[in-house]
């Protein structure tokens, strides 16, 4: 076949090489030219995955980033291979179209794990970003290349279209098909397409060129190159069979014997099934071998006398050939095709002749095997369906449960309808099997008869052929049921994934609400702590502020709250008051260490003198004597370091410690209040900082 390739380079040349290896003649006519945009770079930080929807995007991605450790999702196998060719190892192929790619990404990724980047050109087919944003993903589009459109066809293509030299045209994308359509209309070549077959990668591609009067429009079963090339080879094989007049004549003769019109659909079904094709071709040739000539030589316009003469002559010639055949057959056997030799030798009762009974048994066994496989697949589907449904019904909302129940009921109803159709087909197969068993007994009787009795009855041959055609139809319908069941299963899985995505989104939303509530509680706690801190800055009780904090506090704050509850009824002396009170007792503390006991008259006299004249050293900061301790305490109080001041006063002993005892208790109460409030603030603020955001 002479095939027109419309893909852009370098894909066009690669496809041309593949088609040439298959024996086709290729004409390159790229509808677009791909040019990479200069200076484009891709940053992979915080990127969960990259999405590639064409081989051109894969090549542009390889030039735009030096990092190869990011995960890449490709729309099909060809795009995935192109991505791997650029050095990426973690590549996932959706083996389909843009919706299939979206489903694959939704199944494998989560919105909270990072954003997605769609590698695209200036013109985009499908709304991949829109599909993913609906599912909760952040998806950016990175434009790395542009497509320049071919505005007119080459002169050589004009002559090829007008002369009918082209047999087929391949279209891989809706964009390419639209450009081709515009160029054809501009050139006025619409009428020249009636002998060209259009091969399209998908339904979306075919829709763009359906308004032309093509010889035929073929659509690949799967949106990939292997499926398209397989479709091309099927059409090529069918054309080769159509070009063979002997096969057409044999098929027509068989149809006339069965009393039915020509059935090219059944012949095509047989061509697709190699096991049945061989049986059908053998039976058609065997049944039409001698009768085809007679039916061709007996037009209805002949008179009865002419018919009688012709019949007598044919019977005479046939009898003469039958008598002389044992002498002629050994000489002509070496020139006959293998299958023809087997059929002819079977006519004369050879031991290795064709066993029709064995073939019928093979058909019956094949049908039983196919039915058993289909039954097993249906049983597996029925067992797997509830599991798939149960994984979704764990949603935490009634709306999700209702959606899952509706989906399950719909799936059960559709599978039930398919099961009924399958049971109907099984009944038909059993009826056909009974008819085949009857024919087997008749054929067994023919096997033990005389050689001349092995010429089968044309009616029997016709009935056998009808049975085989019916079996072909049954097998085709069973294959269709299998395909439909597989489609239903894929649809159920897709809907389950979508519902799972909805459940994940609802869960994230619930987590966000819980996080907001926790944040609000922390805010109330901080406000209450602020009020408590303000109340503790004077010498008054602070029970009211402590009650507000306790109302919103968590269990981990119990230690600090218990400490404050002891001090709250009386309050704590402020720092300025502590400084003033210590200044009043500082001299008494120092003199008490130098004066003797007041139990003697001498001691009493000195104490009365000391109460009138008070003196102490304030410049001695070193040492362990009382003057040094008092001096350091005053220094710490001036710098508001109450912790050190308390530590210094605790070093006093004897009369000095007794004088400082009341002050020390007040200082410790203030110190405990300050430490408890600082601890509360630290715990609340550290929890707010360490708690991760749900986004």
XYZ file of C-alpha atoms in Angstrom:
695
model
C 0.000 0.000 0.000
C 1.072 3.565 -0.671
C 0.549 5.454 2.597
C 0.584 9.170 3.407
C 2.192 10.036 6.784
C 1.142 13.384 8.311
C 3.153 13.297 11.582
C 5.814 15.950 12.287
C 9.513 15.118 12.298
C 11.361 13.208 13.687
C 8.394 10.901 14.377
C 7.441 10.893 10.679
C 10.774 9.396 9.545
C 10.699 6.757 12.285
C 7.173 5.750 11.331
C 8.186 5.654 7.652
C 11.010 3.222 8.444
C 8.576 0.944 10.315
C 6.063 0.994 7.456
C 8.790 0.313 4.879
C 9.866 -2.760 6.868
C 6.260 -3.960 6.617
C 6.392 -3.679 2.828
C 4.538 -0.382 2.342
C 5.496 2.620 0.218
C 5.546 5.806 2.289
C 4.935 9.451 1.324
C 5.949 12.006 3.979
C 3.766 15.113 4.331
C 4.246 16.581 7.867
C 1.398 18.928 8.757
C 3.437 20.637 11.494
C 7.035 21.624 12.300
C 8.097 21.426 15.968
C 10.483 24.119 17.272
C 11.753 24.280 20.868
C 11.387 27.656 22.591
C 14.807 29.101 23.551
C 15.741 29.648 27.184
C 13.013 27.458 28.682
C 13.941 25.660 31.918
C 12.001 23.429 34.310
C 12.528 23.682 38.077
C 11.814 20.366 39.806
C 11.848 21.640 43.401
C 8.554 20.918 45.215
C 7.307 19.130 42.055
C 5.540 15.824 42.690
C 5.584 14.658 39.062
C 5.904 15.811 35.453
C 3.171 15.044 32.888
C 4.026 14.426 29.211
C 1.320 14.162 26.531
C 3.475 13.679 23.409
C 6.875 12.500 22.224
C 7.649 16.123 21.266
C 7.060 17.125 24.882
C 9.384 14.340 26.051
C 12.217 15.596 23.848
C 11.627 19.202 24.929
C 11.656 18.127 28.591
C 15.050 16.459 28.163
C 16.521 19.792 27.003
C 14.776 21.886 29.677
C 16.144 20.215 32.832
C 19.283 18.423 33.938
C 17.519 16.553 36.756
C 16.344 13.022 36.042
C 15.176 11.895 39.514
C 11.619 13.237 39.234
C 8.668 10.937 38.414
C 7.141 11.318 34.915
C 3.647 10.266 33.754
C 3.285 9.745 29.972
C 0.004 9.621 28.027
C 0.975 6.500 26.046
C 3.675 3.885 25.485
C 5.362 5.824 22.667
C 5.597 8.961 24.805
C 6.877 6.872 27.732
C 9.643 5.381 25.556
C 10.590 8.893 24.393
C 10.840 10.026 28.039
C 13.019 7.029 28.920
C 15.158 7.877 25.906
C 15.887 11.244 27.550
C 17.335 9.506 30.627
C 14.339 9.403 32.987
C 13.984 6.102 34.875
C 10.808 6.567 36.936
C 8.267 6.671 34.071
C 4.615 5.529 34.160
C 2.577 5.058 30.959
C -1.205 5.591 30.998
C -1.458 3.646 27.686
C -4.362 5.767 26.492
C -5.447 9.380 26.045
C -5.607 12.545 28.177
C -8.520 11.300 30.390
C -6.642 8.021 30.950
C -3.554 9.996 31.987
C -5.642 12.049 34.436
C -7.061 8.860 35.985
C -3.564 7.375 36.338
C -2.245 10.508 38.068
C -5.260 10.675 40.438
C -4.701 7.009 41.323
C -0.933 7.264 42.006
C -0.563 10.781 43.446
C -1.997 12.882 46.283
C -2.628 16.649 46.178
C -0.749 17.270 49.433
C 2.510 15.725 48.105
C 3.305 18.644 45.796
C 2.317 20.279 42.541
C 2.263 18.761 39.038
C 3.765 20.258 35.866
C 2.287 19.542 32.419
C 4.955 19.686 29.687
C 3.141 21.140 26.671
C 3.422 23.131 23.474
C 1.722 26.334 22.418
C -1.296 24.293 21.255
C -2.758 21.798 23.716
C -5.175 18.924 22.986
C -7.490 18.225 25.920
C -7.725 19.967 29.294
C -5.376 17.878 31.444
C -4.787 20.678 33.970
C -8.532 21.226 34.345
C -9.221 17.536 35.036
C -6.544 17.432 37.732
C -7.564 20.710 39.367
C -11.091 19.344 39.783
C -9.558 16.461 41.766
C -7.763 18.935 44.070
C -4.289 18.977 42.463
C -2.169 22.045 41.728
C -1.137 21.652 38.090
C 1.019 24.161 36.173
C 1.533 24.145 32.410
C 5.088 24.607 31.105
C 5.170 25.608 27.408
C 8.513 24.349 26.004
C 7.886 24.202 22.252
C 5.701 25.616 19.509
C 4.133 24.112 16.404
C 4.302 25.838 13.042
C 1.497 24.819 10.719
C 2.044 23.652 7.122
C -0.144 26.066 5.139
C -0.303 24.259 1.783
C 0.368 20.859 0.217
C 3.323 20.075 -2.033
C 2.789 19.924 -5.785
C 3.605 16.209 -5.861
C 0.719 15.483 -3.475
C -1.742 17.137 -5.893
C -0.867 14.675 -8.637
C -0.911 11.698 -6.226
C -4.411 12.523 -4.978
C -5.786 13.271 -8.447
C -4.286 10.148 -10.010
C -5.441 7.847 -7.200
C -1.880 6.799 -6.367
C -2.403 6.991 -2.600
C -4.115 4.078 -0.846
C -4.190 5.286 2.766
C -3.408 8.202 5.117
C -2.379 7.978 8.795
C -3.514 10.544 11.399
C -2.121 10.545 14.951
C -3.608 13.700 16.536
C -6.697 15.937 16.212
C -4.404 18.895 15.519
C -2.734 17.154 12.561
C -6.127 16.066 11.191
C -7.490 19.635 11.336
C -4.469 21.052 9.476
C -4.785 18.341 6.809
C -8.503 19.107 6.470
C -7.817 22.819 5.969
C -5.140 22.151 3.317
C -7.359 19.696 1.419
C -10.226 22.187 1.327
C -7.907 25.003 0.236
C -6.601 22.838 -2.611
C -10.092 21.659 -3.638
C -9.149 17.967 -3.339
C -12.187 16.755 -1.363
C -13.422 14.597 -4.242
C -10.001 12.936 -4.639
C -10.288 11.182 -1.259
C -12.978 8.669 -2.263
C -10.355 5.987 -2.976
C -8.219 6.655 0.144
C -8.655 4.890 3.526
C -8.141 7.084 6.608
C -6.485 5.380 9.599
C -7.021 7.312 12.864
C -5.425 6.797 16.264
C -8.641 7.591 18.191
C -12.265 8.702 17.867
C -11.220 12.291 18.610
C -8.941 12.230 15.559
C -11.599 10.678 13.313
C -14.154 13.345 14.259
C -12.005 16.039 12.643
C -12.060 14.442 9.150
C -15.362 12.549 9.124
C -17.020 15.007 6.755
C -14.779 13.921 3.842
C -15.923 11.187 1.419
C -13.194 8.677 2.298
C -13.194 5.149 0.931
C -13.324 4.120 4.598
C -12.367 5.472 8.036
C -10.609 3.041 10.369
C -10.089 3.731 14.093
C -7.557 1.876 16.237
C -8.982 -0.219 19.072
C -6.447 1.316 21.466
C -4.906 4.813 21.083
C -1.362 3.591 20.383
C 0.803 2.939 17.354
C 0.867 -0.865 17.690
C -2.931 -1.020 17.540
C -3.001 1.318 14.529
C -0.388 -0.705 12.623
C -2.261 -3.925 13.416
C -5.414 -2.366 11.976
C -3.439 -1.347 8.884
C -2.176 -4.897 8.377
C -5.695 -6.321 8.802
C -6.995 -4.047 6.055
C -4.015 -4.900 3.850
C -4.655 -8.644 4.344
C -8.341 -8.197 3.539
C -7.448 -6.342 0.321
C -5.119 -9.173 -0.713
C -7.930 -11.688 -0.221
C -10.323 -9.505 -2.200
C -7.819 -9.416 -5.074
C -7.934 -13.274 -5.345
C -10.913 -14.148 -7.608
C -10.781 -17.879 -6.788
C -11.511 -17.250 -3.110
C -14.419 -14.942 -3.948
C -15.923 -17.521 -6.294
C -15.572 -20.294 -3.701
C -17.307 -18.192 -1.047
C -20.184 -17.326 -3.383
C -20.700 -20.979 -4.321
C -20.838 -21.956 -0.624
C -23.410 -19.265 0.083
C -25.588 -20.400 -2.820
C -25.593 -23.955 -1.481
C -26.700 -22.806 1.932
C -29.546 -20.830 0.441
C -28.245 -17.541 1.990
C -26.888 -14.326 0.509
C -23.173 -13.533 0.636
C -21.938 -12.990 4.228
C -18.650 -11.075 4.146
C -18.936 -10.360 7.875
C -18.597 -14.040 8.727
C -15.667 -14.449 6.376
C -13.975 -11.555 8.117
C -14.642 -13.141 11.499
C -13.041 -16.346 10.274
C -10.053 -14.416 8.989
C -9.575 -12.910 12.440
C -9.662 -16.350 14.137
C -6.809 -18.518 12.771
C -8.178 -21.771 14.234
C -11.550 -21.357 12.505
C -10.119 -19.811 9.361
C -8.311 -23.004 8.399
C -11.410 -25.178 8.920
C -13.670 -22.800 7.013
C -11.323 -22.461 4.041
C -10.868 -26.249 3.877
C -14.605 -26.948 3.953
C -15.400 -24.236 1.421
C -12.810 -25.553 -0.990
C -13.848 -29.174 -0.446
C -17.535 -28.514 -0.939
C -17.132 -26.166 -3.880
C -14.407 -28.107 -5.717
C -16.603 -29.967 -8.185
C -19.972 -28.223 -7.839
C -18.633 -24.752 -8.594
C -17.880 -25.714 -12.199
C -21.310 -27.280 -12.605
C -23.172 -24.315 -11.155
C -21.133 -21.956 -13.329
C -21.877 -23.987 -16.423
C -25.621 -24.127 -15.733
C -27.138 -20.664 -16.290
C -30.876 -20.402 -15.856
C -31.425 -19.333 -19.459
C -30.524 -22.798 -20.831
C -33.254 -25.009 -22.171
C -34.039 -28.382 -20.586
C -32.528 -30.331 -23.473
C -29.245 -28.480 -23.238
C -29.144 -29.025 -19.506
C -29.624 -32.765 -19.917
C -26.855 -33.022 -22.501
C -24.461 -31.013 -20.380
C -25.244 -33.091 -17.320
C -24.635 -36.344 -19.202
C -21.347 -35.040 -20.562
C -20.241 -33.936 -17.094
C -21.152 -37.279 -15.544
C -19.273 -39.087 -18.320
C -16.177 -36.913 -17.938
C -16.284 -37.254 -14.153
C -16.605 -41.067 -14.384
C -13.767 -41.232 -16.894
C -11.567 -39.093 -14.667
C -12.516 -41.169 -11.645
C -11.515 -44.368 -13.427
C -8.227 -42.946 -14.708
C -7.380 -41.014 -11.539
C -5.414 -43.828 -9.788
C -3.065 -43.826 -12.803
C -2.777 -40.026 -13.096
C -2.677 -39.055 -9.410
C 0.878 -40.321 -8.589
C 2.228 -38.237 -11.509
C 0.412 -34.965 -10.706
C 0.581 -35.257 -6.903
C 4.005 -33.610 -6.712
C 2.647 -30.506 -8.533
C -0.396 -30.037 -6.277
C -0.455 -27.730 -3.208
C -0.227 -29.593 0.092
C -3.768 -28.754 1.223
C -5.240 -29.642 -2.176
C -3.368 -32.961 -2.179
C -4.725 -33.772 1.285
C -8.305 -32.990 0.234
C -8.039 -35.028 -2.974
C -6.417 -37.961 -1.220
C -9.248 -37.830 1.341
C -11.785 -38.248 -1.486
C -10.267 -41.665 -2.275
C -10.198 -43.008 1.306
C -6.513 -42.562 2.251
C -5.609 -43.256 5.842
C -4.248 -39.722 6.380
C -7.359 -38.022 4.890
C -8.989 -35.008 6.548
C -10.979 -36.049 9.612
C -14.071 -33.850 9.751
C -15.106 -35.454 13.021
C -11.848 -34.384 14.668
C -12.290 -30.837 13.420
C -15.839 -30.692 14.761
C -14.616 -32.067 18.088
C -11.903 -29.393 18.134
C -14.535 -26.713 17.555
C -16.661 -28.102 20.358
C -13.682 -28.325 22.754
C -12.572 -24.786 21.847
C -16.056 -23.414 22.536
C -16.269 -25.251 25.850
C -12.842 -23.927 26.848
C -13.788 -20.359 25.899
C -17.036 -20.684 27.828
C -15.204 -22.003 30.915
C -12.705 -19.134 30.768
C -15.497 -16.591 30.406
C -17.410 -18.144 33.334
C -14.277 -18.001 35.497
C -13.734 -14.347 34.605
C -17.359 -13.532 35.476
C -17.008 -15.326 38.832
C -13.790 -13.428 39.544
C -15.452 -10.150 38.621
C -18.421 -10.865 40.925
C -16.049 -11.678 43.780
C -13.793 -8.675 43.143
C -16.627 -6.146 42.779
C -17.720 -6.050 46.462
C -14.090 -5.648 47.566
C -13.625 -2.671 45.287
C -16.859 -1.190 46.574
C -15.998 -1.742 50.228
C -12.773 0.184 49.851
C -14.799 3.201 48.930
C -17.650 2.901 51.399
C -15.296 3.774 54.249
C -15.968 7.427 53.489
C -16.776 9.462 56.536
C -19.760 11.289 54.937
C -23.312 10.091 54.032
C -23.011 11.679 50.575
C -20.035 9.437 49.728
C -21.853 6.333 51.040
C -24.928 7.119 48.898
C -22.745 7.605 45.817
C -21.011 4.286 46.416
C -24.342 2.491 46.938
C -25.704 3.951 43.694
C -22.552 2.919 41.822
C -22.747 -0.617 43.248
C -26.434 -1.015 42.282
C -25.747 0.243 38.758
C -22.807 -2.136 38.356
C -24.839 -5.089 39.685
C -27.646 -4.346 37.234
C -25.307 -4.121 34.235
C -23.403 -7.281 35.178
C -26.736 -9.066 35.690
C -27.780 -8.116 32.146
C -24.488 -9.412 30.763
C -24.923 -12.630 32.741
C -28.375 -13.148 31.194
C -26.955 -12.630 27.707
C -24.160 -15.080 28.468
C -26.630 -17.733 29.654
C -28.594 -17.282 26.420
C -25.407 -17.814 24.414
C -24.601 -20.924 26.474
C -27.986 -22.407 25.570
C -27.349 -21.719 21.905
C -23.912 -23.351 22.172
C -25.456 -26.451 23.751
C -27.998 -26.650 20.907
C -25.207 -26.275 18.340
C -23.180 -28.943 20.173
C -26.092 -31.378 19.947
C -26.429 -30.695 16.247
C -22.684 -31.260 15.809
C -22.935 -34.580 17.685
C -25.635 -35.663 15.262
C -23.440 -34.672 12.325
C -20.511 -36.575 13.865
C -22.530 -39.789 13.838
C -23.457 -39.223 10.175
C -19.837 -38.483 9.235
C -18.677 -41.586 11.140
C -20.988 -43.646 8.918
C -19.443 -42.063 5.843
C -15.936 -42.941 7.020
C -16.605 -46.732 6.955
C -18.443 -46.672 3.589
C -17.003 -47.491 0.203
C -14.612 -44.920 -1.340
C -17.204 -43.869 -3.899
C -19.695 -43.246 -1.081
C -17.451 -40.575 0.519
C -18.758 -37.886 -1.800
C -20.639 -35.869 0.769
C -24.181 -34.715 0.255
C -24.272 -31.000 -0.738
C -27.075 -30.442 1.748
C -24.958 -31.956 4.537
C -22.003 -29.780 3.534
C -24.235 -26.735 3.489
C -25.645 -27.567 6.915
C -22.170 -28.108 8.358
C -21.050 -24.782 6.910
C -24.097 -23.088 8.424
C -23.284 -24.607 11.794
C -19.723 -23.381 11.597
C -20.912 -19.919 10.662
C -23.279 -19.943 13.619
C -20.450 -21.024 15.878
C -18.325 -18.190 14.517
C -21.121 -15.760 15.307
C -21.469 -17.183 18.816
C -17.769 -16.904 19.457
C -17.744 -13.326 18.131
C -20.605 -12.406 20.452
C -18.885 -14.105 23.380
C -15.737 -12.097 22.652
C -17.871 -8.957 22.577
C -19.355 -9.894 25.963
C -15.860 -10.434 27.355
C -14.793 -7.033 26.078
C -17.903 -5.396 27.540
C -17.319 -7.050 30.907
C -13.713 -5.860 30.895
C -14.907 -2.348 30.060
C -17.404 -2.449 32.931
C -14.692 -3.622 35.290
C -12.357 -0.805 34.193
C -15.213 1.676 34.590
C -15.897 0.407 38.114
C -12.231 0.741 39.007
C -12.113 4.276 37.604
C -15.203 5.323 39.555
C -13.757 3.722 42.678
C -10.573 5.761 42.234
C -12.586 8.955 41.780
C -14.616 8.232 44.907
C -11.396 7.458 46.765
C -10.073 10.836 45.653
C -13.261 12.478 46.933
C -12.866 10.659 50.237
C -9.259 11.838 50.490
C -10.346 15.425 49.782
C -13.055 15.220 52.465
C -10.568 13.804 54.934
C -8.095 16.590 54.171
C -10.880 19.108 54.665
C -11.749 17.539 58.037
C -8.074 17.641 59.026
C -7.961 21.299 58.049
C -11.018 22.028 60.200
C -9.434 20.209 63.151
C -6.240 22.184 62.614
C -8.210 25.451 62.558
C -9.990 24.497 65.780
C -6.683 23.665 67.457
C -5.237 26.967 66.263
C -8.256 28.835 67.650
C -7.811 27.104 71.000
C -4.127 28.064 71.082
C -5.109 31.657 70.334
C -7.565 31.688 73.258
C -4.854 30.207 75.470
C -2.397 32.944 74.512
C -5.005 35.627 75.200
C -5.761 34.131 78.631
C -2.040 33.955 79.439
C -1.674 37.612 78.505
C -4.456 38.532 80.922
C -2.867 36.406 83.679
C 0.513 38.015 83.091
C -0.998 41.497 83.442
C -2.703 40.560 86.738
C 0.537 39.185 88.222
C 2.410 42.462 87.664
C 0.991 43.956 90.869
C 0.835 42.825 94.472
C -2.833 41.786 94.257
C -4.318 38.243 93.953
C -4.691 36.878 90.389
C -7.326 34.141 90.810
C -9.523 35.514 87.985
C -6.760 35.370 85.369
C -5.740 31.884 86.514
C -9.351 30.659 86.106
C -9.442 31.909 82.478
C -6.219 30.052 81.664
C -7.436 26.836 83.332
C -10.658 26.919 81.256
C -8.763 26.516 77.935
C -5.624 24.719 79.143
C -4.642 21.177 78.139
C -3.433 18.420 80.447
C 0.264 19.049 79.712
C 0.054 22.466 81.503
C -1.079 21.022 84.874
C 2.325 21.414 86.646
C 2.572 25.166 86.049
C -1.114 25.743 86.882
C -0.821 23.851 90.196
C 2.145 26.031 91.154
C 0.239 29.223 90.381
C -2.908 28.070 92.215
C -0.982 28.144 95.539
C 0.153 31.750 95.058
C -2.963 33.185 93.329
C -5.135 33.840 96.472
C -2.575 36.230 98.019
C -0.639 37.329 94.975
C 3.117 37.843 94.615
C 5.182 40.882 95.624
C 6.464 42.810 92.617
C 10.109 43.354 91.809
C 10.230 47.047 92.853
C 8.710 46.114 96.243
C 11.285 43.360 96.732
C 14.111 45.803 95.933
C 12.776 48.336 98.479
C 12.201 45.787 101.239
C 15.656 44.271 100.841
C 17.252 47.723 101.057
C 15.481 48.202 104.427
C 16.849 44.977 105.916
C 20.290 44.914 104.274
C 22.068 46.770 107.143
C 20.338 44.648 109.793
C 21.530 41.525 108.042
C 25.134 42.773 107.957
C 25.251 44.026 111.604
C 23.609 40.863 112.955
C 26.620 38.949 111.815
C 29.051 41.252 113.720
C 27.143 41.886 117.020
C 27.295 39.488 119.981
C 24.233 37.893 121.534
C 21.769 40.252 123.205
C 21.397 37.979 126.234
C 24.131 39.864 128.228
C 24.050 43.492 129.324
C 27.010 44.097 127.032
C 25.270 42.654 124.032
C 22.061 44.502 124.721
C 24.003 47.772 124.934
C 25.692 47.160 121.563
C 22.387 46.278 119.900
C 20.799 49.523 121.147
C 23.758 51.465 119.786
C 23.546 49.600 116.420
C 19.849 50.342 116.074
C 20.646 54.034 116.340
C 23.742 53.969 114.090
C 23.641 51.547 111.150
C 26.681 50.958 108.978
C 27.953 48.272 106.493
C 30.323 47.865 103.521
C 28.720 48.076 100.067
C 31.883 47.786 97.961
C 32.834 44.240 98.965
C 31.441 41.944 96.206
C 33.934 39.111 96.609
C 34.078 36.556 99.355
C 31.621 34.565 101.431
C 31.042 36.981 104.320
C 27.664 38.515 104.983
C 28.615 41.965 103.640
C 29.679 40.411 100.310
C 26.453 38.347 100.056
C 24.291 41.380 100.792
C 26.221 43.512 98.306
C 25.862 40.901 95.501
C 22.147 40.509 96.279
C 21.599 44.246 95.922
C 23.558 44.183 92.645
C 21.388 41.325 91.265
C 18.191 43.110 92.278
C 19.333 46.265 90.458
C 19.736 44.178 87.256
C 16.324 42.475 87.858
C 18.017 39.066 88.188
C 15.774 37.722 90.939
C 16.959 34.151 90.426
C 20.573 35.045 91.404
C 19.411 37.286 94.245
C 17.415 34.433 95.783
C 20.382 32.118 95.402
C 22.635 34.593 97.256
C 20.203 35.117 100.178
C 19.872 31.345 100.603
C 23.602 31.303 101.500
C 22.949 33.265 104.740
C 22.976 31.452 108.114
C 22.189 32.203 111.744
C 20.673 35.546 112.767
C 21.241 36.958 109.249
C 19.114 34.205 107.693
C 16.356 34.796 110.244
C 16.201 38.500 109.382
C 16.018 37.705 105.597
C 13.527 34.833 105.997
C 10.294 36.775 105.242
C 11.845 38.589 102.292
C 13.174 35.313 100.849
C 9.683 33.735 100.932
C 8.193 36.691 99.051
C 11.041 36.611 96.499
C 10.559 32.868 95.863
C 6.810 33.389 95.315
C 7.518 36.080 92.686
C 10.165 33.859 91.086
C 7.736 30.905 90.895
C 5.071 33.093 89.256
C 7.504 34.352 86.608
C 8.848 30.858 85.872
C 5.354 29.301 85.658
C 4.065 31.932 83.200
C 7.242 31.598 81.093
C 6.774 27.824 81.008
C 3.150 28.153 79.909
C 4.037 30.567 77.125
C 6.879 28.365 75.924
C 4.713 25.218 75.722
C 1.825 26.913 73.915
C 3.997 28.752 71.378
C 6.292 25.768 70.720
C 3.233 23.553 69.980
C 1.912 26.112 67.498
C 5.281 26.290 65.718
C 5.914 22.513 65.618
C 2.407 21.565 64.376
C 2.702 21.120 60.548
C 0.195 22.736 58.270
C -2.178 20.424 56.405
C -1.414 22.236 53.155
